[in-house]
Structures are given as structure tokens and as C-alpha cells.
PDB file of C-alpha atoms in Angstrom:
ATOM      1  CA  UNK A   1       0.000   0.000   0.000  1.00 47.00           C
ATOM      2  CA  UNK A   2       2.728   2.415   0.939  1.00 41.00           C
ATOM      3  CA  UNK A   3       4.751   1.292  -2.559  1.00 40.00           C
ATOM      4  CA  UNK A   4       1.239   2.163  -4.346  1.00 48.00           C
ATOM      5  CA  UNK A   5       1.148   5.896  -2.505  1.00 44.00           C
ATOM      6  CA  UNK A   6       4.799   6.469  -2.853  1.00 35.00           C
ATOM      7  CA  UNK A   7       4.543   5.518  -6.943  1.00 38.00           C
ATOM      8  CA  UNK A   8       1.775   8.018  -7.298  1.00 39.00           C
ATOM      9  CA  UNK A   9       3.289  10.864  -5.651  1.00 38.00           C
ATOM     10  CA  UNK A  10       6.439  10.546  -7.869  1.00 30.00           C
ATOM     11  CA  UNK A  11       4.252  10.192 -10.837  1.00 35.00           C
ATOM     12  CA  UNK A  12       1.946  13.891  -9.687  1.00 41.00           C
ATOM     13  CA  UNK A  13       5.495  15.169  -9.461  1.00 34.00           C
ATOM     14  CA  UNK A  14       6.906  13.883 -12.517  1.00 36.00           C
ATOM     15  CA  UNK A  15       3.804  15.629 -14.252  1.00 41.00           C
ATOM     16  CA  UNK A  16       4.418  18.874 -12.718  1.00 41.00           C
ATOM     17  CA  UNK A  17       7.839  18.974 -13.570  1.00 34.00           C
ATOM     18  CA  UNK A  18       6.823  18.226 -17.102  1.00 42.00           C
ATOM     19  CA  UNK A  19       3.831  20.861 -17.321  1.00 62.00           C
ATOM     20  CA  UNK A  20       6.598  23.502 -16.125  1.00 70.00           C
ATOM     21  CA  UNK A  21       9.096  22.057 -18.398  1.00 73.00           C
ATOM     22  CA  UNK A  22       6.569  22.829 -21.189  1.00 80.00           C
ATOM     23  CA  UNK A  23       5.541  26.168 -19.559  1.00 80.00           C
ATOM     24  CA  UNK A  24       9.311  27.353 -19.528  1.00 78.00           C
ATOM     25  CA  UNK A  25       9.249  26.261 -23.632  1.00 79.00           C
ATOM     26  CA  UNK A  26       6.627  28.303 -24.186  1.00 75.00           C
ATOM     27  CA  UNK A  27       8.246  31.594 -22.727  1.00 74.00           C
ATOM     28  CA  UNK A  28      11.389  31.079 -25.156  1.00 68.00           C
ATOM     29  CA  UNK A  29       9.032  30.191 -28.161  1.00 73.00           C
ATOM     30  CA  UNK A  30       8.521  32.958 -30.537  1.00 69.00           C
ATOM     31  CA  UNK A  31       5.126  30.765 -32.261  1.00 78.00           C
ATOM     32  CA  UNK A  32       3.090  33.743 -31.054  1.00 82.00           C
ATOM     33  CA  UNK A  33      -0.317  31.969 -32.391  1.00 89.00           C
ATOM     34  CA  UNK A  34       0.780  28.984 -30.171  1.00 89.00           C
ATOM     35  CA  UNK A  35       1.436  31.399 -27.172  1.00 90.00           C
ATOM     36  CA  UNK A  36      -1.439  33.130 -27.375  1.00 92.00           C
ATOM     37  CA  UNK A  37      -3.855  29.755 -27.699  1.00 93.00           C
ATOM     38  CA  UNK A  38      -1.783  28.657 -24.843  1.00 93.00           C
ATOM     39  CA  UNK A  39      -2.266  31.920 -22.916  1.00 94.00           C
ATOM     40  CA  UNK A  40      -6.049  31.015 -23.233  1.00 95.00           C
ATOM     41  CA  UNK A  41      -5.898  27.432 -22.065  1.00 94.00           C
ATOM     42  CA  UNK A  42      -4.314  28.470 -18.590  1.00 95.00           C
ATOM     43  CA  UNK A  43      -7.147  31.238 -18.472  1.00 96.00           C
ATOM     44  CA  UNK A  44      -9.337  28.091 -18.823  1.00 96.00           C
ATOM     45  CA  UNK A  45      -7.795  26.828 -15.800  1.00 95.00           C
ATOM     46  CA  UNK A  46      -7.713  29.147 -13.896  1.00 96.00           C
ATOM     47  CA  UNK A  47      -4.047  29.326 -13.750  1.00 96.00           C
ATOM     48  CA  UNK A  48      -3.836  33.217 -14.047  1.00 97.00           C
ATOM     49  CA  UNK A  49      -0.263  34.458 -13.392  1.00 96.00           C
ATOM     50  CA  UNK A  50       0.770  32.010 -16.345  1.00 94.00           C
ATOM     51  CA  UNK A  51      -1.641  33.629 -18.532  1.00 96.00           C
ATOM     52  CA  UNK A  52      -0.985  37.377 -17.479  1.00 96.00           C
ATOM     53  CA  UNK A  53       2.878  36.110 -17.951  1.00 95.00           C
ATOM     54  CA  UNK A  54       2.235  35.205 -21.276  1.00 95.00           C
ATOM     55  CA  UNK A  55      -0.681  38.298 -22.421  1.00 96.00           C
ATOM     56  CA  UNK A  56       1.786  40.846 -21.213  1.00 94.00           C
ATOM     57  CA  UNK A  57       4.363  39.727 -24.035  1.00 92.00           C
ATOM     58  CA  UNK A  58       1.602  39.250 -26.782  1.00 93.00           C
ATOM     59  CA  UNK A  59      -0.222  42.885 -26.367  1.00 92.00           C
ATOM     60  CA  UNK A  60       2.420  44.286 -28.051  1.00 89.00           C
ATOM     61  CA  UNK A  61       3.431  41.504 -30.853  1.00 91.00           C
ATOM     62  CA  UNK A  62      -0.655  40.923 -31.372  1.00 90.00           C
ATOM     63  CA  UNK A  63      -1.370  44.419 -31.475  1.00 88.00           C
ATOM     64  CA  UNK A  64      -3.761  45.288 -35.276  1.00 85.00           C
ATOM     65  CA  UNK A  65      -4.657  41.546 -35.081  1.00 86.00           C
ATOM     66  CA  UNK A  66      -8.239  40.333 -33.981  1.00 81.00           C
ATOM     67  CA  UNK A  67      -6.587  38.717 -30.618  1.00 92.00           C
ATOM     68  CA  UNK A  68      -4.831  41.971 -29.349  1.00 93.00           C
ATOM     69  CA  UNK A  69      -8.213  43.275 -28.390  1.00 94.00           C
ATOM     70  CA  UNK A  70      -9.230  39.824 -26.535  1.00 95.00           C
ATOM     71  CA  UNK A  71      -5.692  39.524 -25.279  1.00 96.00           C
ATOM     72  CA  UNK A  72      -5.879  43.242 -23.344  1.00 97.00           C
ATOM     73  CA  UNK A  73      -9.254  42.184 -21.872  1.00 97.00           C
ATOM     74  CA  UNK A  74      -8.236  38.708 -20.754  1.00 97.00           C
ATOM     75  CA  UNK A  75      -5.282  40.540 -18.989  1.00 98.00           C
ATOM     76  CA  UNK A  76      -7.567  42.306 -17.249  1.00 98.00           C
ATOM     77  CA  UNK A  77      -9.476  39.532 -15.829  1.00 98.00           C
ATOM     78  CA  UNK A  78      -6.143  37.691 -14.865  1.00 98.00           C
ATOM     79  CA  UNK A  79      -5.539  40.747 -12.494  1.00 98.00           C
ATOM     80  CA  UNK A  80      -9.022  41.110 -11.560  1.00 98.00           C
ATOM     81  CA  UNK A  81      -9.029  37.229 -10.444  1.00 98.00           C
ATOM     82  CA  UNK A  82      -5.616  37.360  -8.767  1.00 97.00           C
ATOM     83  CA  UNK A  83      -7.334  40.143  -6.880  1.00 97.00           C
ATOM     84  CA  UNK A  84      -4.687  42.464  -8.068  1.00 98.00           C
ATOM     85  CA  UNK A  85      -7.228  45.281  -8.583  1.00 98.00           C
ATOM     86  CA  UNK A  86      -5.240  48.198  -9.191  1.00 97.00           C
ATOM     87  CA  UNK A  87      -3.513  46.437 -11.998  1.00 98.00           C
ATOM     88  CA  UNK A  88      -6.922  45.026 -13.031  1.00 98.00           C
ATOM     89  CA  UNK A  89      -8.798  48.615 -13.094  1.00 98.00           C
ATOM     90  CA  UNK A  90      -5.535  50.323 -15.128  1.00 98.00           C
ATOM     91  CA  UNK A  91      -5.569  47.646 -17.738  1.00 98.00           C
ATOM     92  CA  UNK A  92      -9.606  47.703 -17.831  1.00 98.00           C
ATOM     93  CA  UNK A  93      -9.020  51.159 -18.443  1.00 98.00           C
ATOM     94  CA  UNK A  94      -6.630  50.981 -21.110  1.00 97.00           C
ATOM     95  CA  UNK A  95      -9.208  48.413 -22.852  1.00 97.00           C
ATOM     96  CA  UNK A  96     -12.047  50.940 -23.159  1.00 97.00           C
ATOM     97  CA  UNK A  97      -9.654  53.440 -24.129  1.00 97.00           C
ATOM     98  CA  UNK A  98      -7.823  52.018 -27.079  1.00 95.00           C
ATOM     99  CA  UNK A  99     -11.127  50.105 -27.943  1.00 95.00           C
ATOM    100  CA  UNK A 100     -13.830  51.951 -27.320  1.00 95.00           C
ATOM    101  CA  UNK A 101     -15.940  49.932 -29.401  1.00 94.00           C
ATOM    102  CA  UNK A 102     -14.798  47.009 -28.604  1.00 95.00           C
ATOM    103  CA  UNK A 103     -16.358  43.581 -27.757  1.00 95.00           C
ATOM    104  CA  UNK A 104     -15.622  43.807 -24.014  1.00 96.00           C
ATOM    105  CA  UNK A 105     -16.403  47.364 -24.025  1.00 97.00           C
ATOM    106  CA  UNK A 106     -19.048  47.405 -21.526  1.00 98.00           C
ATOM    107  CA  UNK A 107     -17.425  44.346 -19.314  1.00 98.00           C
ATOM    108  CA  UNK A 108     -14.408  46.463 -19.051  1.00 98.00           C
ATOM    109  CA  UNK A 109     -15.765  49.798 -18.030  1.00 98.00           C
ATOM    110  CA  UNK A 110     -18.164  47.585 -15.112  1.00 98.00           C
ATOM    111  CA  UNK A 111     -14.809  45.669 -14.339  1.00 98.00           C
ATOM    112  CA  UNK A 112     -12.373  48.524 -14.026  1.00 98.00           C
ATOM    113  CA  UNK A 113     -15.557  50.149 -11.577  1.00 98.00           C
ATOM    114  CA  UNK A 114     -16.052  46.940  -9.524  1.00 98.00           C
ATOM    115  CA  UNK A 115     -12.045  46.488  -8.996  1.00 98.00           C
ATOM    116  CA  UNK A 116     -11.764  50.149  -7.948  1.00 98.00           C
ATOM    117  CA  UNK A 117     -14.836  48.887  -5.511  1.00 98.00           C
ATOM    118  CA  UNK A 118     -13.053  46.237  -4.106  1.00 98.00           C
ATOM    119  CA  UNK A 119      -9.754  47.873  -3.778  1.00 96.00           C
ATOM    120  CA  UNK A 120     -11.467  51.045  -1.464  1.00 96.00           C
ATOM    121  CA  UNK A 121      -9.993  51.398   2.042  1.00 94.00           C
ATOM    122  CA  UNK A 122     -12.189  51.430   5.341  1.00 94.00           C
ATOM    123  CA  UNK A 123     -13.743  54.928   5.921  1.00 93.00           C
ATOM    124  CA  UNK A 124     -11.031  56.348   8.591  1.00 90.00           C
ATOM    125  CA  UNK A 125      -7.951  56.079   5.461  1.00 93.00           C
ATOM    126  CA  UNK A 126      -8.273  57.914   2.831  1.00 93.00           C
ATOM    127  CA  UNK A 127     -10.930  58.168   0.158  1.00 94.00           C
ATOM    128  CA  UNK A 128      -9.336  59.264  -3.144  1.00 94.00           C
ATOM    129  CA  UNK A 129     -10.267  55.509  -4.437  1.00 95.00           C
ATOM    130  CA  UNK A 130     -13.399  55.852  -3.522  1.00 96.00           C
ATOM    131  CA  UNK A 131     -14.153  59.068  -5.339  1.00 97.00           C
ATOM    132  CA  UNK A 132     -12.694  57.598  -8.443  1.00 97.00           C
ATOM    133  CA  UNK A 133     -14.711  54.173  -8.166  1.00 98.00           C
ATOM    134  CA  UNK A 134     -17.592  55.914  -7.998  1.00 98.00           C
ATOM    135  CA  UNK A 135     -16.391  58.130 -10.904  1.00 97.00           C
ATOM    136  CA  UNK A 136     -16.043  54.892 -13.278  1.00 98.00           C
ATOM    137  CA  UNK A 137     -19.085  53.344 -12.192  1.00 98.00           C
ATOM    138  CA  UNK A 138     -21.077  56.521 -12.995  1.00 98.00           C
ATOM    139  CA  UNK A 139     -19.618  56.463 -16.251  1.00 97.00           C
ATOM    140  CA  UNK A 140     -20.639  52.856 -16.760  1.00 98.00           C
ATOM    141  CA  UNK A 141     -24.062  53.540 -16.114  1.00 97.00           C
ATOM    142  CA  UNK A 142     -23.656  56.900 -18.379  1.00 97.00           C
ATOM    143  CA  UNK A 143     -22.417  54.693 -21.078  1.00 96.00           C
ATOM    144  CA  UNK A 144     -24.672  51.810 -20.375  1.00 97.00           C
ATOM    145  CA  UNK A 145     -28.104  52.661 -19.097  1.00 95.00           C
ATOM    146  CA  UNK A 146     -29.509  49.197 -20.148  1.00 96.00           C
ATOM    147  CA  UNK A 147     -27.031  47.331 -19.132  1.00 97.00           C
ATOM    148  CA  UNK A 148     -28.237  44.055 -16.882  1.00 97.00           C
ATOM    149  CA  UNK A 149     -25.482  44.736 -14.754  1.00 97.00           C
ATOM    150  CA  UNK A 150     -26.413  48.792 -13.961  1.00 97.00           C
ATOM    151  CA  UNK A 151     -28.563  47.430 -10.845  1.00 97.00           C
ATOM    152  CA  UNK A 152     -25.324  45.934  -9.224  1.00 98.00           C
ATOM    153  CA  UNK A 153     -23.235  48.907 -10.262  1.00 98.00           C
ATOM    154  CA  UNK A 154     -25.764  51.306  -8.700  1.00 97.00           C
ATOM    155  CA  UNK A 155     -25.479  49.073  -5.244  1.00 97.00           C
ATOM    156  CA  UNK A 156     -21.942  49.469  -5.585  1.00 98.00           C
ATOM    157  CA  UNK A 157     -21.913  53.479  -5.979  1.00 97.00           C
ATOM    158  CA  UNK A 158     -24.784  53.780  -2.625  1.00 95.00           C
ATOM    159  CA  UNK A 159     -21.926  51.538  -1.081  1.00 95.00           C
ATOM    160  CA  UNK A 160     -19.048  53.950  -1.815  1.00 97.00           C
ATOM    161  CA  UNK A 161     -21.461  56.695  -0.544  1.00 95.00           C
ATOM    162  CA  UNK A 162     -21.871  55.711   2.468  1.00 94.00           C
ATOM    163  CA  UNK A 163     -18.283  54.861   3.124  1.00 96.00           C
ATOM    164  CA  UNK A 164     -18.003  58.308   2.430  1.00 96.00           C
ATOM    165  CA  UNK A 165     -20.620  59.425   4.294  1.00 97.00           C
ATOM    166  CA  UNK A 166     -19.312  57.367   7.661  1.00 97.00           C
ATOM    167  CA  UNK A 167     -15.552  59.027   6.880  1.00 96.00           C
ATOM    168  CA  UNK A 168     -17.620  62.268   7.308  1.00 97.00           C
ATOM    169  CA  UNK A 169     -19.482  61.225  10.439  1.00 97.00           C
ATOM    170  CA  UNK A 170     -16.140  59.733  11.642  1.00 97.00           C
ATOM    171  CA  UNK A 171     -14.376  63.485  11.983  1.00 97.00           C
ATOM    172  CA  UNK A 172     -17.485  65.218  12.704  1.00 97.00           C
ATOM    173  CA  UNK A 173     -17.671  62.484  15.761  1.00 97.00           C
ATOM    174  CA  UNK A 174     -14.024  63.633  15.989  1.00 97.00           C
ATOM    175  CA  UNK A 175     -14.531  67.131  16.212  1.00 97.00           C
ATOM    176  CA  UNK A 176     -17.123  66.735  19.314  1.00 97.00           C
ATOM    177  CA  UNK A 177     -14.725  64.773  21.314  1.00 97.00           C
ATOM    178  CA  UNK A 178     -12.295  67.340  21.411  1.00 96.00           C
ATOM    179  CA  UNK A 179     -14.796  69.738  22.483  1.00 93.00           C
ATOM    180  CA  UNK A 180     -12.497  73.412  22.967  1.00 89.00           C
ATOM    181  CA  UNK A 181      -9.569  71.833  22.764  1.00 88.00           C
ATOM    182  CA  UNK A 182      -6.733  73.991  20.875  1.00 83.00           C
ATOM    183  CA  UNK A 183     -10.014  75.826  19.295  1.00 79.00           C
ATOM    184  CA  UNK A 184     -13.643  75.904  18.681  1.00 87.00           C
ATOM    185  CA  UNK A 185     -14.063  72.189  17.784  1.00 95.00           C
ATOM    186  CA  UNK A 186     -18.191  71.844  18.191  1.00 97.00           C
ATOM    187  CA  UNK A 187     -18.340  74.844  15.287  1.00 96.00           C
ATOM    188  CA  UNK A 188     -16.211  72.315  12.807  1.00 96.00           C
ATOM    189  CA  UNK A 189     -18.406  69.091  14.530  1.00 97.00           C
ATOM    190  CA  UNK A 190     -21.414  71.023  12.659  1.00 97.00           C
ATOM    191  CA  UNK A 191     -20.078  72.198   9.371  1.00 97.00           C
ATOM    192  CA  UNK A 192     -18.417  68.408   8.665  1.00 97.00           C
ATOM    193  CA  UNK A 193     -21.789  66.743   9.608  1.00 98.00           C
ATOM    194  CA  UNK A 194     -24.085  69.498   7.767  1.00 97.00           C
ATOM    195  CA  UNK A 195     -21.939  68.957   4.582  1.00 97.00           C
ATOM    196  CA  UNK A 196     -22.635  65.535   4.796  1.00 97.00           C
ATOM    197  CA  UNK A 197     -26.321  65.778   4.799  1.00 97.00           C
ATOM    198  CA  UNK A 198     -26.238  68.671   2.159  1.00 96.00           C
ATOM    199  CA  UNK A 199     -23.937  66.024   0.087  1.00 95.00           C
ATOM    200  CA  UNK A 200     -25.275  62.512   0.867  1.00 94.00           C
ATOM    201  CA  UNK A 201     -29.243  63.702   1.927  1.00 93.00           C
ATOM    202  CA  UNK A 202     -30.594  59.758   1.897  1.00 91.00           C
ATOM    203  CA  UNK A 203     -27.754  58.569   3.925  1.00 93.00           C
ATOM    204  CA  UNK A 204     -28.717  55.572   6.380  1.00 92.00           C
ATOM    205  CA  UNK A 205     -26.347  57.631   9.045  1.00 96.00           C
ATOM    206  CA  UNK A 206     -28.496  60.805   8.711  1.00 97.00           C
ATOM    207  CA  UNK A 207     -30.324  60.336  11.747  1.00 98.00           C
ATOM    208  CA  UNK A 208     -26.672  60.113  14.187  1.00 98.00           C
ATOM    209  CA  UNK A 209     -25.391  62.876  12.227  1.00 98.00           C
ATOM    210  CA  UNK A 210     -28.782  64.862  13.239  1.00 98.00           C
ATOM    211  CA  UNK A 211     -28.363  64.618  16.394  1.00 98.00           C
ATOM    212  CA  UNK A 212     -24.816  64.851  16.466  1.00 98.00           C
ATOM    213  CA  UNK A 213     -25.386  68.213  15.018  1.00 98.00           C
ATOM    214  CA  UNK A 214     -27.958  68.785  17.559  1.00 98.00           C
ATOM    215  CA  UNK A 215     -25.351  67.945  20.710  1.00 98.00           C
ATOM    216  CA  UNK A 216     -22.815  70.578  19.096  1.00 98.00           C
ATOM    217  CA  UNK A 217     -25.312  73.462  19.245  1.00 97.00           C
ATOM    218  CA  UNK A 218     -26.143  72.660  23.096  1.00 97.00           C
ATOM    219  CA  UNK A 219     -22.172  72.635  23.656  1.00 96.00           C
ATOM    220  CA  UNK A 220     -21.527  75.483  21.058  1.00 95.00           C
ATOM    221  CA  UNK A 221     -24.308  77.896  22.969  1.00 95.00           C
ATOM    222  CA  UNK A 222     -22.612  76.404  26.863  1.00 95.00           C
ATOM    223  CA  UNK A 223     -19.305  77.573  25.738  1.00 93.00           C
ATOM    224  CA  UNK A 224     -20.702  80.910  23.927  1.00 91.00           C
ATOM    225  CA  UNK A 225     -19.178  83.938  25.443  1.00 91.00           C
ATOM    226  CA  UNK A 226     -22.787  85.790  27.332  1.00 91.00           C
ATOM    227  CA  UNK A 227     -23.596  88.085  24.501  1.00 91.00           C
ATOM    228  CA  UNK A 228     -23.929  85.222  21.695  1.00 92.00           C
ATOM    229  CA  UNK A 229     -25.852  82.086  24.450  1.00 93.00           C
ATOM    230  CA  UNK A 230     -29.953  83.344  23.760  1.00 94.00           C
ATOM    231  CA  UNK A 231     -28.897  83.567  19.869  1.00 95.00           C
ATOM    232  CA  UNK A 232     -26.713  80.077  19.794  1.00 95.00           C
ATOM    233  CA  UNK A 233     -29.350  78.270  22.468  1.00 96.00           C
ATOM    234  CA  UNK A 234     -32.341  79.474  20.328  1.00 96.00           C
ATOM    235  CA  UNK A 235     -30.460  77.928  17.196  1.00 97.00           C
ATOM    236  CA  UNK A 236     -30.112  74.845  19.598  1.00 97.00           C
ATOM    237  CA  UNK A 237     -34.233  74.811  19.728  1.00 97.00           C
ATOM    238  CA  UNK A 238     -35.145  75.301  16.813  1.00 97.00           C
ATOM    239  CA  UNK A 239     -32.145  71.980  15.655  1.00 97.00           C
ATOM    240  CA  UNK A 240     -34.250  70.228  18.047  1.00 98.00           C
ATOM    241  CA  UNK A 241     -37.458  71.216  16.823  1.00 97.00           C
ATOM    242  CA  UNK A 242     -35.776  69.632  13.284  1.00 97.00           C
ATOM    243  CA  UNK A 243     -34.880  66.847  15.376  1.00 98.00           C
ATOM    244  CA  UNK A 244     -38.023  66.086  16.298  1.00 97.00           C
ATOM    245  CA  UNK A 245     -39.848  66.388  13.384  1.00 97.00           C
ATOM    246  CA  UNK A 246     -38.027  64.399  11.114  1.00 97.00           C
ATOM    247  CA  UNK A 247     -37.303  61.259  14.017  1.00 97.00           C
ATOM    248  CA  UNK A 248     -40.279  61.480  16.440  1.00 96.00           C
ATOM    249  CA  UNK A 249     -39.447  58.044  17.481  1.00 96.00           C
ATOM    250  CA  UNK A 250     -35.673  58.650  17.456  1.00 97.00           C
ATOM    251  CA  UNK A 251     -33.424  56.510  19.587  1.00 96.00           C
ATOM    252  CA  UNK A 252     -31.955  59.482  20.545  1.00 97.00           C
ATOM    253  CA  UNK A 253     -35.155  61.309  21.238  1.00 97.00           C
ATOM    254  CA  UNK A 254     -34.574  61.532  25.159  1.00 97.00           C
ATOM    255  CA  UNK A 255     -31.250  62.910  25.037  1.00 97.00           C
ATOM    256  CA  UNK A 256     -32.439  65.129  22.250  1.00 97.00           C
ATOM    257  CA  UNK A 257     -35.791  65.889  24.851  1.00 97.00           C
ATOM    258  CA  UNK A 258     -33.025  67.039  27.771  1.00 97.00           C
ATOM    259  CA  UNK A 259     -31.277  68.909  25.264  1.00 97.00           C
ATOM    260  CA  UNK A 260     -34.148  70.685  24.824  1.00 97.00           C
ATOM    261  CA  UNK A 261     -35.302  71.136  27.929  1.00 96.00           C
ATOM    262  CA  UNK A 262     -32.015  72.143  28.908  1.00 96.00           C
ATOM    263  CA  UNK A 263     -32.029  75.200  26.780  1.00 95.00           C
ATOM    264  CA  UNK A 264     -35.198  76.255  27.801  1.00 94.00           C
ATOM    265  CA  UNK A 265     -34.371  76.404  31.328  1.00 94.00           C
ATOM    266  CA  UNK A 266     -32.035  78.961  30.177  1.00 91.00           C
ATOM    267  CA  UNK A 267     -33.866  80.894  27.826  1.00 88.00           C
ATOM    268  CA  UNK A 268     -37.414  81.255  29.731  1.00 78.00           C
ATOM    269  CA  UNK A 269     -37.470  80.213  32.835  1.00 55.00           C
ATOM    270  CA  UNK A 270     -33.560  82.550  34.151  1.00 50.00           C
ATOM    271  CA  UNK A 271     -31.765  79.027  34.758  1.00 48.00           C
ATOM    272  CA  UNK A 272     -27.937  79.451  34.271  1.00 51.00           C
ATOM    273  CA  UNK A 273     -25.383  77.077  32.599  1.00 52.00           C
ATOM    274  CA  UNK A 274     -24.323  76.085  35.381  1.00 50.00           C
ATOM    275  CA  UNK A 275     -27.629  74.360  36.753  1.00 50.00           C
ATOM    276  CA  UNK A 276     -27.809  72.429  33.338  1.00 51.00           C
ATOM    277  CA  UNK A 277     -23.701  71.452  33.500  1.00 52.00           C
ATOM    278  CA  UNK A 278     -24.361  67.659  33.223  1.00 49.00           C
ATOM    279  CA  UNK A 279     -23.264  66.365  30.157  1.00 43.00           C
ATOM    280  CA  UNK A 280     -25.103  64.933  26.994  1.00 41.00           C
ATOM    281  CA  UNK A 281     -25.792  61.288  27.022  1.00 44.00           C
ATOM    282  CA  UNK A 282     -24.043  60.009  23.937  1.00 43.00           C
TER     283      UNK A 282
END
């Protein structure tokens, strides 16, 4: 039994060594037909590097015959399945560009879109990827408005936005934390998170960045110097009014209710800041 195993594992070897033998002759070969068949075949198989190996020396050679054009977009796919997407999206790119007409037109611009996709960093790095995924996929759906695959390139672009959005939310989050520290941190906590409403209005994050705005208002008026607190806590109302009227059943509605409340004792009834010190729940 142990002869038996031992015979077969010399004979998976002695195959191996003969499929790179073969693979090493076809790297010295200059039978660019045979290359480029070959190319193909370890497509086929999944065997990718050995294919991109091969499609990088045949763009050039192949280029004004009918395979140069298949050649470019198989070499995209190689990267794009070897998860190389960088490499994928430039060569993608290059595709639609030279062939504009082409066969794999429309595959290419989704594909150089989707690798973009896949390639974007988590929201706290940054987002220049993102912006330019989004860019391609746009154009995609510009280019192909029918396309059976504009559904899944429109998921990918509300995606993107909301990593966006969440970067955004991130530094507006930021901004409260430090509160006055080295400057007026609660004014930039509003500006970042009403940009990102004014830019991303269906965002699923538009409710935390509501009342997010809401708790930098109550801080921004605390802080206030005593001629700007009735102007800055009535602007705190009237973002909780807002509050309120676009999430009456908030999960933040009892915060934003002591908020409120909190201001108002201020305001009507002579209160001071310093009987309504206690901090925001967050």
C-alpha cells in the first residue's frame, strides 16, 4: 500500500515537472499563435499568473490583429481574479480606451468600476479611491443605461457613498470629542456633519449625524461667550425642533428631549449654565 502511494506521488510530481518544463518552452518560443492559444488554455484553468505572464508579451506583438483586443481584456481579468485590482482597473481602463468599441467594451468599463470597488480602504484612510470608483461606475451607467449589470453597479456606488458618508461622520464624531480643545471644535463638529447631509441627503447615518449636530449646538451655545448664548441656544431649539420632526421616534429622542429642555431652562425660565452642567448622554 505504501509502494502504491509512494509511486503516485512521484508520478503527480513527474507531471508537474513536465507541465513547467513545457511552460518554460513556451516563454522562449517565438510561435506567437501557439502562445497566445496557450495563454487562453491556462485562463481556462484558472491558472492566471501564467496567462498574465504570457498576455503581457503578446499585447504588443498581437497588437492590429483580432486577438490583441481579446488579449488586453483577458489581462484584465487575470488581475481582476488574482485580486490584483489596481492592476486590473488600469488595464480595464486601457481596454475601453484604445477600444472603445470594442467587444468587451461594456465588461471592461463595469470591471475597471467593480475592482476600484473592491480595492477602497475602510472609511477612517483615505478616500481618493473611492471618489474615483464611484467616478467609473457613474460612467458605466452613463455609457450603459440598459445594461443588466447597472442594478449591481448602482449598489456598488450607494456603497461607496456611504463609506463616504461614515468618513464624514467619523471626523465630525471627531470634532465633538475634542470639544475646545486647541479651538472651537463643536463649530467644525457642525459644518463636517451638515456637509454631509447637504452632500449625501438619503444617507442611512443621517439620523446620528442629526443629532450629532444637535449635541454641538447645546455645547456650542454652553461655551458661547454671554452676549452670543440666547442667539446660539435658540439655534439649539429650533435643531431640536428639526430633530423632532423628522425622528419622532428617534433613539436618541430623550437625550435630544433634555437637550431641549435644557435650553429652555435657560432661555425662559432665568436658569444658568451652570444648573444644566451635566453632560449629553451620547
Amino acid at each position: 500500500m505504501k509502494k502504491r502511494t509512494l509511486i503516485i506521488a512521484l508520478l503527480t510530481a513527474a507531471m508537474g515537472l513536465t507541465s513547467c518544463g513545457e511552460y518554460n518552452k513556451l516563454l522562449k518560443s517565438t510561435d506567437y499563435e501557439y502562445k497566445y492559444e496557450a495563454a487562453k488554455a491556462y485562463f481556462a484553468k484558472g491558472q492566471y499568473n501564467r496567462a498574465a505572464t504570457l498576455l503581457n508579451e503578446l499585447i504588443a506583438i498581437l497588437k492590429g490583429t483580432p486577438n490583441a483586443e481579446e488579449s488586453l481584456y483577458m489581462l484584465g481579468m487575470c488581475y481582476y481574479n488574482e485580486e490584483d485590482y489596481q492592476t486590473a482597473a488600469q488595464t480595464f481602463i486601457q481596454y475601453y480606451q484604445v477600444y472603445p468599441r470594442g467587444t468587451y467594451a461594456e465588461l471592461a468599463r463595469f470591471h475597471a468600476g467593480k475592482a476600484l470597488f473592491l480595492d477602497t480602504p475602510e472609511p477612517r484612510l483615505d478616500q481618493t479611491s473611492t471618489y474615483k470608483a464611484i467616478e467609473e461606475l457613474q460612467l458605466f451607467m452613463e455609457y450603459y443605461s440598459q445594461s443588466p449589470k447597472r442594478e449591481e453597479a448602482q449598489k456598488m456606488i450607494f456603497e461607496l457613498q456611504d463609506k463616504l458618508v461614515m468618513k464624514e461622520y467619523l471626523s465630525a464624531k471627531l470634532y465633538y470629542n475634542l470639544g475646545n480643545y486647541m479651538g472651537n471644535n463643536y463649530q467644525s463638529c457642525v459644518i463636517t456633519a451638515q456637509n454631509a447631509l447637504n452632500d449625501y441627503p438619503y444617507t442611512n447615518l443621517r439620523e446620528d449625524l442629526s443629532i450629532l449636530i444637535l449635541r454641538a449646538k447645546y455645547e456650542l451655545a454652553f461655551y458661547s461667550v454671554d452676549e452670543r448664548k440666547p442667539e446660539r441656544y435658540r439655534e439649539t431649539i429650533d435643531e431640536y425642533y428639526a430633530f423632532k420632526n423628522e425622528f419622532p421616534e428617534s433613539k436618541y429622542i430623550k437625550e435630544a428631549d433634555r437637550i431641549f429642555q435644557k435650553a429652555q431652562n435657560v432661555l425662559g425660565e432665568g436658569g444658568t449654565d451652570e444648573e444644566n452642567a451635566e453632560e449629553t448622554e451620547e
